[in-house]
Structures are given as structure tokens and as C-alpha cells.
Amino acid sequence: MFLETTFSKGKAFPAFSVGGKNPDYTGHVKSYRKELWFEVPARRAFVNITGQVRQCLLESKISEGLALVNAMHITASVFINDDESGLHHDYEVWLEKLAPHEPLSDYRHNLTGEDNADAHIKRQVMGREVVVAITNGRLDFGPWEQIFYGEFDGGRRKRVLVKIIGE
Amino acid sequence: MFLETTFSKGKAFPAFSVGGKNPDYTGHVKSYRKELWFEVPARRAFVNITGQVRQCLLESKISEGLALVNAMHITASVFINDDESGLHHDYEVWLEKLAPHEPLSDYRHNLTGEDNADAHIKRQVMGREVVVAITNGRLDFGPWEQIFYGEFDGGRRKRVLVKIIGE
Amino acid sequence: MFLETTFSKGKAFPAFSVGGKNPDYTGHVKSYRKELWFEVPARRAFVNITGQVRQCLLESKISEGLALVNAMHITASVFINDDESGLHHDYEVWLEKLAPHEPLSDYRHNLTGEDNADAHIKRQVMGREVVVAITNGRLDFGPWEQIFYGEFDGGRRKRVLVKIIGE
């Protein structure tokens, strides 16, 4: 499911000089980037991605910092909550009541030929992104926190971005 | 629309010493700050600010890091979604149904003399802020991501903060 | 209410070398971590934690960066809005209408023996976290921004994480 990883230890720092030398060292802020790809067959689903984000953190070798995890698509969410199937059912029912998929004609966006106006709304409610503290090389989580990808317009390949900065 | 910019390359780093010298270099984490000002004539509107945030990033000369973009007012949002006028209409209709502006007397907050209780609620639904990854000097976006200022109580000058850190 | 603080000035930076020496200096990105603990007697309440976060910032000695403030529990929120009791009443009424606590049997999650499905939903609406810019050693806020802990399933000890990175 992983596709692309970019490591960066930063750029050379030209302003630094000792005794006329510019030592060739490589910067100050460590950064890491990876895209996670998903293809959810159903229109809507919640996928626990905590393990994949944890794997990214291991690869990053960053021990103190912040991790941003965001949907790169605007009909999907990344959020943190409980990994309990009853709750996910409740979210699904509640969101569908709040912004029903049908009738499609209730949404002007669907005049563009899309049928996903409800998905754009559901994603706003559940959120685009989470920012997670990194402490001692670990996701700094409370006891029940789990990261989910929320798909509201599935059936095609979509991405989540993991970007970690720190050192 | 831009008002104030503050660049920072960080403070001198006193703990560092080679051969008794403290080389005069300037820090480790780059940061950049700018306020974007808006005066939306209508009570409610969505304004695409992606170009302005991109301009901030260019000015910052930061190539790897995180950009925070947040409303500085509590009746406005910053969010990421699609630049499609039908969808914006759908958001407007949906939010107005979810937390109607009138009757004003439905909200205790309006007893303070304000008429914007609904705007405080709408802003919570749409969100205060976005955090965007910066990679290779660019906003690290999926194909349709655009940043919007969401105004829910317009008719006066209000601000968005852009803060970028990294290197 | 404070329990645990961790300071970090980062790790030694082994790649750096001048004239064969590895000077023993301590890194590039400053980080700070503290947990704020709460025990709200009521099921639901909003607690202004701005002063506590400001105190964390003072302790951190970080002047430029980002502060993440997040609920560590999945039935609680951290959000930024107005410190006005009428508005808090309006939030309470609106959230209870949007996702009522009762009847408990309306939620499949409550079949697990919990009675807090509504709290998981309310927390999603109000948000898990805020990210705040740090500028010149201060929370970089608009005129009315205040940080709140939103409790939706009280009566027990719960935590908020404050993580600040920068320099």
C-alpha cells in the first residue's frame, strides 16, 4: 500500500563557518514524507491506519516532533477515534442522516455530473487531518486513540499523506 | 491584502563552541509569519486563499516543514475543499439548516447584543485551521485541494494567520 | 493539574565534524511536552485552558514554533472559540440536538456496555486538537481566541497533551 517515500535531513547551511571552512553537514530539521494509497471498494468505509503511520515513524527515525496525517482527496477524512465496529456503524448512520447521499438532486454540486456532494460535506464534519505529537520515537497517544482513514466516495485509488518533522 | 510579515531564522545558539569560538550563525528552525486581511461585504462567503498562501511560502524560502493557516477570528474558518461554486452553495444551504442565523432569540449568546451565535457554531463545523505539509518548497497537495477562508459574520475586517516552520 | 513535563533539546548530531572533532552540542529542534489532567464532575462541560497552555509555553522557552494541544481521550475535544457562557450554553443545546445522549439504544456502540456513543460523535464535531502558532514567545492569537477543553463523558480523570516544537 506504500508508494513513495522521501527522506530529508535538510539542506547544507551556507552561513556557517569556522576558520574559513564550511563543514559539510546536513541541516537541522529532519523531515519525512510518505503517501499511503487506498482503494476502498465500498462507497463509504473507515480504515484503521495506525499501524501504517507507526511504520512511517519508524522509517523516519524522528524521535521528537509532529506528524501530520491528511487525506489528499476532498471526499475523504483522516480522524482519530475508537476502533469499535458499533461506533463506526453509528458514525455511518449519523453522517448519512446529517448529509444524505440521496436524492442526488438535493445538491447543486451534483449538477457537475458528480454524485458525491454528500461526501464533501461528510468529510468536513469528520475532518481532513490530524496532527500527532512524536515523543521518544513514538506516537504520543492516549489509551484508545487510533487513526482512521474515512472514505466517503470510494471505488477508486486515493491517498493519505504522512509528513513528519522534528529530529 | 497582506499586512505584516515577520521572518525569523532563529536565535544565536550559545551552547555551541569549537576551539573556544562561538561562530555567529543563526539558528536551526526557520519560521515565517504573515497575516492576510479580509473584508467580506456579505455575512457569509467562501474565499479561495490558496494563491496567497503559496505566495507566503515563496517568501518564506522554507522548503521542508509545516504550514499552519488559521482564522484569527472565532466566527470564521479556514478549510480545504473543492473550488466549485455548486458545492459552496451546498455548504451554505446545509450549514444554514444545521445552525440557522434566525430566529436570533434561539441563541443565548445573542442576548449579549451580538447576532452571530450561528456563526460561532458554523465555524466549529467547518474548522478553525489547516496544517499543510511543505515538500520541496511547495504546498504538498492532492489534485483538488484548495484552501478557503470561510466567513460567517462578515462586514468587517478580519484576519487569517499563516505560520510556516521548517527549513 | 500538571503531571508530567519532558524537555528536549534534541540529540547529539553525529554527522557533524570539524577538524576531526565531534563537538558535544545538543541539537536543533527544541521540544516540550506536558499533560494537563482534568476531572470534570458533570457529564459535559467546557473548561478554559488558555492560561495553562500559556504557562506551558513559558516553561518551554520556545519562542518560534507550533504548539499542538489535543485531547488524549476520544470522548473529549480541544477547540478554540469564545469564552462566553451564553455561547457555551448554545453549543451544549445544539450538540445535544445533533447527537442526543438518549435513548442509549439508538447507538450500537452502547451495546458494548458503554453509554457514551453520543460523546464520540460530539467530539468529532468539536474537534480533537488545535495547532497554535508561537511567535516571539507568545500564543499568536486573534483578539478573542481562547482554548477550551470540551468534556462530553466526564466523571473520571482525563488528559490533554501539550506538545510544542520550535526554537
Coordinates of C-alpha atoms in Angstrom, one line a residue:
Chain A
M1 CA 0.0 0.0 0.0
F2 CA 3.0 2.3 0.4
L3 CA 4.1 4.1 -2.7
E4 CA 6.6 6.8 -2.3
T5 CA 8.9 7.9 0.5
T6 CA 11.1 11.0 0.7
F7 CA 13.6 11.5 3.4
S8 CA 15.2 14.8 4.0
K9 CA 17.9 15.8 6.5
G10 CA 17.8 19.3 5.3
K11 CA 20.0 21.4 3.2
A12 CA 23.6 22.4 3.7
F13 CA 23.8 25.6 5.8
P14 CA 25.9 28.0 3.9
A15 CA 26.0 30.8 6.6
F16 CA 28.0 28.6 8.9
S17 CA 31.8 29.0 9.0
V18 CA 34.6 28.1 11.4
G19 CA 38.1 29.1 10.5
G20 CA 37.2 29.7 6.9
K21 CA 35.7 26.2 6.4
N22 CA 32.2 25.3 5.5
P23 CA 31.8 21.9 7.1
D24 CA 29.6 19.7 5.0
Y25 CA 26.9 18.8 7.4
T26 CA 23.3 18.5 6.6
G27 CA 20.9 20.7 8.3
H28 CA 18.7 20.9 11.3
V29 CA 15.1 19.9 10.9
K30 CA 14.5 16.3 9.8
S31 CA 11.6 15.6 7.6
Y32 CA 9.9 12.5 6.3
R33 CA 7.2 12.0 3.7
K34 CA 5.2 9.1 2.6
E35 CA 1.9 8.5 0.7
L36 CA -0.4 5.7 1.7
W37 CA -2.7 4.5 -1.0
F38 CA -6.1 3.1 -0.6
E39 CA -8.7 1.6 -2.9
V40 CA -11.9 1.1 -0.9
P41 CA -14.4 -1.0 -2.9
A42 CA -17.5 0.4 -1.0
R43 CA -18.7 4.0 -1.2
R44 CA -18.0 4.5 2.5
A45 CA -15.7 2.9 5.0
F46 CA -13.4 3.5 7.9
V47 CA -9.9 2.0 7.7
N48 CA -7.5 1.8 10.7
I49 CA -4.2 3.2 9.5
T50 CA -2.4 3.5 12.9
G51 CA 0.0 0.6 12.1
Q52 CA 1.0 2.2 8.8
V53 CA 1.6 5.6 10.4
R54 CA 3.6 3.9 13.1
Q55 CA 5.7 2.2 10.4
C56 CA 6.3 5.6 8.8
L57 CA 7.5 7.0 12.1
L58 CA 10.0 4.1 12.5
E59 CA 11.3 4.7 9.0
S60 CA 11.6 8.4 9.7
K61 CA 14.0 7.9 12.7
I62 CA 12.4 11.1 14.1
S63 CA 12.1 10.9 17.9
E64 CA 10.7 14.4 18.8
G65 CA 8.4 16.3 16.6
L66 CA 5.0 16.5 14.9
A67 CA 3.3 14.1 12.4
L68 CA 0.7 15.4 10.0
V69 CA -1.6 12.8 8.5
N70 CA -4.0 14.2 6.0
A71 CA -6.3 13.0 3.3
M72 CA -5.1 14.2 -0.1
H73 CA -8.6 14.0 -1.5
I74 CA -11.5 16.2 -0.6
T75 CA -14.1 13.5 -0.2
A76 CA -12.1 11.6 2.5
S77 CA -11.1 12.2 6.1
V78 CA -8.4 11.4 8.5
F79 CA -9.5 11.3 12.1
I80 CA -8.7 9.8 15.5
N81 CA -11.3 7.9 17.4
D82 CA -12.1 4.4 18.7
D83 CA -11.6 1.1 16.8
E84 CA -15.0 -0.2 17.7
S85 CA -17.3 -1.5 14.9
G86 CA -20.5 -0.5 16.7
L87 CA -19.3 3.1 16.8
H88 CA -18.3 3.1 13.2
H89 CA -21.8 1.9 12.4
D90 CA -23.2 4.8 14.5
Y91 CA -20.9 7.3 12.6
E92 CA -22.2 6.0 9.3
V93 CA -25.9 6.2 10.3
W94 CA -25.4 9.7 11.8
L95 CA -23.5 11.1 8.9
E96 CA -26.0 9.7 6.4
K97 CA -28.8 11.4 8.3
L98 CA -26.8 14.7 8.6
A99 CA -25.9 14.8 4.9
P100 CA -27.8 12.1 2.9
H101 CA -26.3 10.7 -0.3
E102 CA -29.7 10.8 -2.0
P103 CA -31.6 12.4 -3.5
L104 CA -28.7 13.5 -5.6
S105 CA -30.7 16.4 -6.9
D106 CA -30.7 17.9 -3.4
Y107 CA -27.1 19.1 -4.1
R108 CA -26.1 21.7 -6.7
H109 CA -22.6 20.2 -6.8
N110 CA -24.1 17.1 -8.4
L111 CA -25.2 19.2 -11.4
T112 CA -21.5 19.0 -12.5
G113 CA -22.0 15.3 -13.2
E114 CA -20.6 14.2 -9.8
D115 CA -22.7 12.3 -7.3
N116 CA -20.5 13.0 -4.3
A117 CA -21.7 16.3 -2.8
D118 CA -22.6 14.5 0.4
A119 CA -19.1 13.1 0.6
H120 CA -17.6 16.6 0.5
I121 CA -19.9 17.5 3.4
K122 CA -19.2 14.4 5.5
R123 CA -15.5 14.9 5.1
Q124 CA -15.8 18.4 6.6
V125 CA -17.6 17.0 9.6
M126 CA -15.1 14.3 10.3
G127 CA -12.0 16.4 9.3
R128 CA -9.2 16.4 6.8
E129 CA -6.2 15.8 9.0
V130 CA -4.8 15.0 12.4
V131 CA -1.6 16.3 13.9
V132 CA 0.1 13.8 16.3
A133 CA 2.9 14.5 18.8
I134 CA 6.0 12.4 18.4
T135 CA 7.8 11.7 21.7
N136 CA 10.7 9.4 22.3
G137 CA 10.1 8.0 18.8
R138 CA 6.5 7.0 19.4
L139 CA 3.1 8.3 18.6
D140 CA 2.2 10.2 21.8
F141 CA -1.3 8.8 22.2
G142 CA -3.9 8.3 24.9
P143 CA -5.0 4.8 25.7
W144 CA -7.7 4.5 22.9
E145 CA -6.5 6.8 20.2
Q146 CA -6.4 5.2 16.7
I147 CA -6.0 6.9 13.4
F148 CA -8.6 6.2 10.7
Y149 CA -8.9 6.9 7.0
G150 CA -12.6 7.8 6.4
E151 CA -13.7 7.1 2.8
F152 CA -16.9 8.8 1.7
D153 CA -16.6 8.3 -2.1
G154 CA -14.8 5.1 -2.7
G155 CA -14.3 2.8 -5.6
R156 CA -11.1 4.4 -6.8
R157 CA -7.5 4.8 -5.7
K158 CA -6.9 7.6 -3.2
R159 CA -4.1 8.8 -1.0
V160 CA -3.2 9.9 2.5
L161 CA -0.1 11.9 3.2
V162 CA 2.1 11.3 6.2
K163 CA 4.6 14.2 6.9
I164 CA 6.8 14.1 10.0
I165 CA 9.1 16.9 11.0
G166 CA 11.4 17.2 14.1
E167 CA 14.6 15.5 14.9
Chain B
M1 CA -4.4 42.3 1.4
F2 CA -1.1 41.4 3.1
L3 CA -0.2 43.4 6.1
E4 CA 2.6 42.2 8.2
T5 CA 5.4 39.8 7.7
T6 CA 7.9 38.5 10.2
F7 CA 10.9 36.4 9.2
S8 CA 12.9 34.5 11.7
K9 CA 16.0 32.4 11.2
G10 CA 16.1 31.7 14.8
K11 CA 18.3 32.9 17.7
A12 CA 22.0 32.5 18.1
F13 CA 22.9 29.2 19.6
P14 CA 25.1 29.9 22.6
A15 CA 25.8 26.3 23.7
F16 CA 27.8 25.6 20.5
S17 CA 31.6 26.0 20.7
V18 CA 34.5 24.9 18.6
G19 CA 38.0 25.8 19.7
G20 CA 36.8 28.4 22.0
K21 CA 34.8 30.3 19.4
N22 CA 31.1 30.9 19.2
P23 CA 30.5 31.3 15.5
D24 CA 27.9 33.8 14.7
Y25 CA 25.4 31.8 12.9
T26 CA 21.7 32.0 13.1
G27 CA 19.8 29.1 14.3
H28 CA 18.1 26.0 13.2
V29 CA 14.4 26.2 12.7
K30 CA 13.2 28.7 10.1
S31 CA 9.9 30.4 10.7
Y32 CA 7.7 32.8 8.8
R33 CA 4.6 34.7 9.7
K34 CA 2.1 36.7 7.8
E35 CA -1.4 38.0 8.4
L36 CA -3.9 38.0 5.5
W37 CA -6.7 40.6 5.9
F38 CA -10.2 40.3 4.5
E39 CA -13.3 42.4 4.4
V40 CA -16.1 40.3 3.1
P41 CA -19.2 42.6 2.4
A42 CA -21.7 39.7 2.8
R43 CA -22.5 38.0 6.0
R44 CA -21.2 34.7 4.7
A45 CA -18.8 33.8 1.9
F46 CA -16.0 31.4 0.9
V47 CA -12.8 32.9 -0.4
N48 CA -10.1 30.9 -2.1
I49 CA -6.8 31.9 -0.5
T50 CA -4.5 29.2 -2.0
G51 CA -2.6 31.7 -4.1
Q52 CA -1.9 33.9 -1.2
V53 CA -0.7 31.0 1.0
R54 CA 1.5 29.9 -1.9
Q55 CA 2.9 33.4 -2.1
C56 CA 3.7 33.3 1.6
L57 CA 5.5 30.0 1.1
L58 CA 7.7 31.6 -1.7
E59 CA 8.5 34.5 0.6
S60 CA 9.4 32.1 3.5
K61 CA 12.1 30.3 1.5
I62 CA 11.2 27.2 3.5
S63 CA 11.4 24.0 1.5
E64 CA 10.6 21.3 4.1
G65 CA 8.2 21.8 7.0
L66 CA 4.6 22.5 8.0
A67 CA 2.4 25.5 7.3
L68 CA -0.4 26.4 9.7
V69 CA -3.2 28.5 8.3
N70 CA -5.8 29.6 10.8
A71 CA -8.6 32.1 11.2
M72 CA -7.7 34.6 13.9
H73 CA -11.4 35.3 14.5
I74 CA -13.9 32.9 16.1
T75 CA -16.7 33.3 13.6
A76 CA -14.6 32.3 10.6
S77 CA -13.0 29.2 9.3
V78 CA -10.0 28.0 7.2
F79 CA -10.6 24.7 5.5
I80 CA -9.6 22.7 2.5
N81 CA -12.0 21.5 -0.1
D82 CA -13.1 22.0 -3.7
D83 CA -13.3 25.3 -5.6
E84 CA -16.7 24.5 -7.1
S85 CA -19.4 27.1 -6.8
G86 CA -22.2 24.5 -6.6
L87 CA -20.5 22.8 -3.7
H88 CA -20.1 26.2 -1.9
H89 CA -23.8 26.8 -2.4
D90 CA -24.5 23.3 -0.9
Y91 CA -22.3 24.1 2.1
E92 CA -24.2 27.4 2.6
V93 CA -27.6 25.7 2.5
W94 CA -26.5 22.8 4.7
L95 CA -24.9 25.0 7.4
E96 CA -27.8 27.3 7.5
K97 CA -30.1 24.4 8.0
L98 CA -27.8 22.9 10.7
A99 CA -27.4 26.2 12.6
P100 CA -29.8 28.8 11.3
H101 CA -29.0 32.5 11.7
E102 CA -32.6 33.3 12.7
P103 CA -34.5 33.5 14.9
L104 CA -31.8 35.3 16.8
S105 CA -33.6 34.6 20.0
D106 CA -32.9 30.9 19.6
Y107 CA -29.4 31.5 20.9
R108 CA -28.5 32.7 24.4
H109 CA -25.2 34.2 23.0
N110 CA -27.3 36.8 21.1
L111 CA -28.5 38.2 24.5
T112 CA -25.1 39.8 24.7
G113 CA -26.1 42.1 21.9
E114 CA -24.4 40.0 19.2
D115 CA -26.3 38.4 16.4
N116 CA -23.7 35.9 15.4
A117 CA -24.2 32.8 17.6
D118 CA -24.9 30.8 14.5
A119 CA -21.5 31.9 13.1
H120 CA -19.7 30.6 16.1
I121 CA -21.3 27.2 15.5
K122 CA -20.8 27.1 11.7
R123 CA -17.1 27.9 12.3
Q124 CA -16.8 24.8 14.6
V125 CA -18.3 22.6 11.9
M126 CA -16.0 23.8 9.2
G127 CA -12.9 24.2 11.3
R128 CA -10.5 26.9 12.5
E129 CA -7.3 25.8 10.8
V130 CA -5.5 23.6 8.4
V131 CA -2.0 22.3 8.6
V132 CA -0.3 21.7 5.2
A133 CA 2.9 19.8 4.5
I134 CA 5.6 21.7 2.7
T135 CA 7.8 19.5 0.5
N136 CA 10.4 20.7 -2.0
G137 CA 9.2 24.3 -1.4
R138 CA 5.6 23.5 -2.4
L139 CA 2.3 23.0 -0.8
D140 CA 2.1 19.2 -0.7
F141 CA -1.4 18.9 -2.1
G142 CA -3.6 16.3 -3.7
P143 CA -5.1 17.1 -7.1
W144 CA -8.1 19.1 -5.9
E145 CA -7.1 20.6 -2.6
Q146 CA -7.7 24.3 -2.3
I147 CA -7.6 26.5 0.9
F148 CA -10.6 28.6 1.7
Y149 CA -11.4 31.3 4.1
G150 CA -14.9 30.8 5.4
E151 CA -16.6 33.9 6.6
F152 CA -19.8 33.5 8.7
D153 CA -20.1 37.0 10.2
G154 CA -18.7 39.4 7.6
G155 CA -19.0 43.1 7.0
R156 CA -15.8 43.9 8.9
R157 CA -12.0 43.5 8.6
K158 CA -10.8 40.1 9.8
R159 CA -7.5 38.2 9.6
V160 CA -6.0 34.8 8.7
L161 CA -2.6 33.8 10.1
V162 CA -0.1 32.0 8.0
K163 CA 2.8 30.5 10.1
I164 CA 5.4 28.3 8.4
I165 CA 8.1 26.4 10.2
G166 CA 10.8 24.1 8.9
E167 CA 13.9 24.8 6.9
Chain C
M1 CA -3.4 19.8 37.5
F2 CA 0.0 19.4 35.7
L3 CA 1.6 16.0 35.9
E4 CA 4.5 15.3 33.7
T5 CA 6.8 17.5 31.8
T6 CA 9.5 16.5 29.4
F7 CA 12.0 18.9 27.9
S8 CA 14.2 18.0 25.0
K9 CA 16.9 20.0 23.3
G10 CA 17.4 17.2 20.8
K11 CA 20.0 14.6 20.3
A12 CA 23.7 15.0 19.6
F13 CA 24.3 15.3 15.9
P14 CA 26.8 12.7 14.9
A15 CA 27.3 13.7 11.2
F16 CA 28.9 17.0 12.2
S17 CA 32.7 17.2 12.3
V18 CA 35.3 20.0 12.3
G19 CA 38.9 19.0 12.3
G20 CA 38.1 15.5 13.4
K21 CA 36.2 16.6 16.4
N22 CA 32.5 15.9 17.2
P23 CA 31.6 18.9 19.4
D24 CA 29.2 17.9 22.0
Y25 CA 26.3 20.2 21.3
T26 CA 22.7 19.4 21.6
G27 CA 20.6 19.6 18.6
H28 CA 18.4 21.8 16.7
V29 CA 14.7 21.5 17.3
K30 CA 13.5 22.3 20.8
S31 CA 10.6 20.3 22.0
Y32 CA 8.4 20.4 25.1
R33 CA 5.7 18.1 26.4
K34 CA 3.2 18.3 29.2
E35 CA 0.0 16.5 30.2
L36 CA -2.8 18.5 31.7
W37 CA -5.2 16.4 33.8
F38 CA -8.9 17.1 34.3
E39 CA -11.7 15.5 36.3
V40 CA -14.9 17.2 35.3
P41 CA -17.7 16.1 37.7
A42 CA -20.5 16.7 35.1
R43 CA -21.0 14.6 32.0
R44 CA -20.4 17.6 29.8
A45 CA -18.5 20.9 30.3
F46 CA -16.2 23.4 28.7
V47 CA -13.1 24.4 30.5
N48 CA -10.9 27.3 29.5
I49 CA -7.3 26.1 29.5
T50 CA -5.7 29.1 27.8
G51 CA -3.8 30.0 30.9
Q52 CA -2.4 26.5 31.4
V53 CA -1.2 26.4 27.8
R54 CA 0.4 29.8 28.2
Q55 CA 2.2 28.5 31.3
C56 CA 3.5 25.5 29.3
L57 CA 4.8 27.9 26.6
L58 CA 6.7 29.9 29.3
E59 CA 8.2 26.7 30.7
S60 CA 9.2 25.6 27.2
K61 CA 11.3 28.7 26.5
I62 CA 10.3 28.2 22.8
S63 CA 9.9 31.5 21.0
E64 CA 9.1 30.5 17.4
G65 CA 7.2 27.3 16.5
L66 CA 4.0 25.4 16.7
A67 CA 2.0 24.2 19.8
L68 CA -0.2 21.2 19.4
V69 CA -2.9 20.9 22.1
N70 CA -5.0 17.7 21.8
A71 CA -7.4 15.6 23.9
M72 CA -5.8 12.3 24.7
H73 CA -9.3 10.7 25.1
I74 CA -11.7 10.1 22.3
T75 CA -14.8 11.5 24.0
A76 CA -13.3 14.9 24.6
S77 CA -12.3 17.9 22.4
V78 CA -9.9 20.7 22.4
F79 CA -11.1 23.7 20.4
I80 CA -10.7 27.5 20.1
N81 CA -13.6 29.8 20.5
D82 CA -15.2 32.5 22.7
D83 CA -15.2 32.5 26.5
E84 CA -18.9 33.5 26.8
S85 CA -21.3 31.4 28.9
G86 CA -24.3 32.0 26.6
L87 CA -22.4 30.6 23.7
H88 CA -21.3 27.6 25.7
H89 CA -25.0 27.0 26.5
D90 CA -25.8 27.3 22.8
Y91 CA -23.1 24.7 21.9
E92 CA -24.5 22.3 24.6
V93 CA -28.1 22.6 23.3
W94 CA -27.0 22.4 19.7
L95 CA -24.8 19.3 20.2
E96 CA -27.4 17.5 22.3
K97 CA -29.9 18.1 19.5
L98 CA -27.4 16.9 16.8
A99 CA -26.4 13.8 18.7
P100 CA -28.6 13.2 21.7
H101 CA -27.3 11.2 24.7
E102 CA -30.5 9.3 25.0
P103 CA -32.1 7.0 24.1
L104 CA -28.9 5.0 24.7
S105 CA -30.3 2.2 22.5
D106 CA -30.1 4.5 19.4
Y107 CA -26.4 3.8 19.3
R108 CA -24.9 0.4 18.5
H109 CA -21.7 1.4 20.4
N110 CA -23.7 1.4 23.6
L111 CA -24.2 -2.4 23.2
T112 CA -20.6 -2.7 24.4
G113 CA -21.8 -1.6 27.8
E114 CA -20.8 2.0 27.3
D115 CA -23.3 4.8 27.4
N116 CA -21.1 7.4 25.6
A117 CA -21.7 6.9 21.8
D118 CA -23.0 10.4 21.7
A119 CA -19.8 11.7 23.3
H120 CA -17.7 10.1 20.5
I121 CA -19.9 11.9 17.9
K122 CA -19.9 15.3 19.7
R123 CA -16.1 15.2 20.0
Q124 CA -15.8 14.7 16.2
V125 CA -18.0 17.8 15.6
M126 CA -16.0 20.0 18.0
G127 CA -12.6 18.5 17.1
R128 CA -9.7 16.7 18.7
E129 CA -6.9 19.3 18.6
V130 CA -5.8 22.7 17.8
V131 CA -2.4 23.9 16.5
V132 CA -1.4 27.3 17.6
A133 CA 1.4 29.5 16.2
I134 CA 4.1 30.6 18.6
T135 CA 5.6 34.0 17.8
N136 CA 8.0 35.9 20.0
G137 CA 7.3 33.5 22.8
R138 CA 3.6 34.1 22.8
L139 CA 0.5 32.3 21.6
D140 CA -0.2 34.1 18.3
F141 CA -3.9 34.7 18.8
G142 CA -6.6 37.0 17.4
P143 CA -8.4 39.2 19.9
W144 CA -11.0 36.6 21.2
E145 CA -9.3 33.3 20.7
Q146 CA -9.4 31.1 23.8
I147 CA -8.5 27.4 24.1
F148 CA -11.1 25.1 25.6
Y149 CA -11.2 21.5 26.8
G150 CA -14.6 20.1 25.9
E151 CA -15.7 17.2 28.1
F152 CA -18.5 15.0 26.7
D153 CA -18.2 12.0 29.1
G154 CA -17.0 13.3 32.4
G155 CA -16.8 11.9 35.9
R156 CA -13.3 10.5 35.5
R157 CA -9.7 11.7 35.1
K158 CA -8.8 12.5 31.6
R159 CA -5.8 14.2 29.9
V160 CA -4.9 16.9 27.4
L161 CA -1.4 16.8 25.7
V162 CA 0.5 20.0 25.1
K163 CA 3.5 19.5 22.7
I164 CA 5.5 22.5 21.5
I165 CA 8.2 22.3 18.9
G166 CA 10.4 25.1 17.5
E167 CA 13.3 27.0 19.0

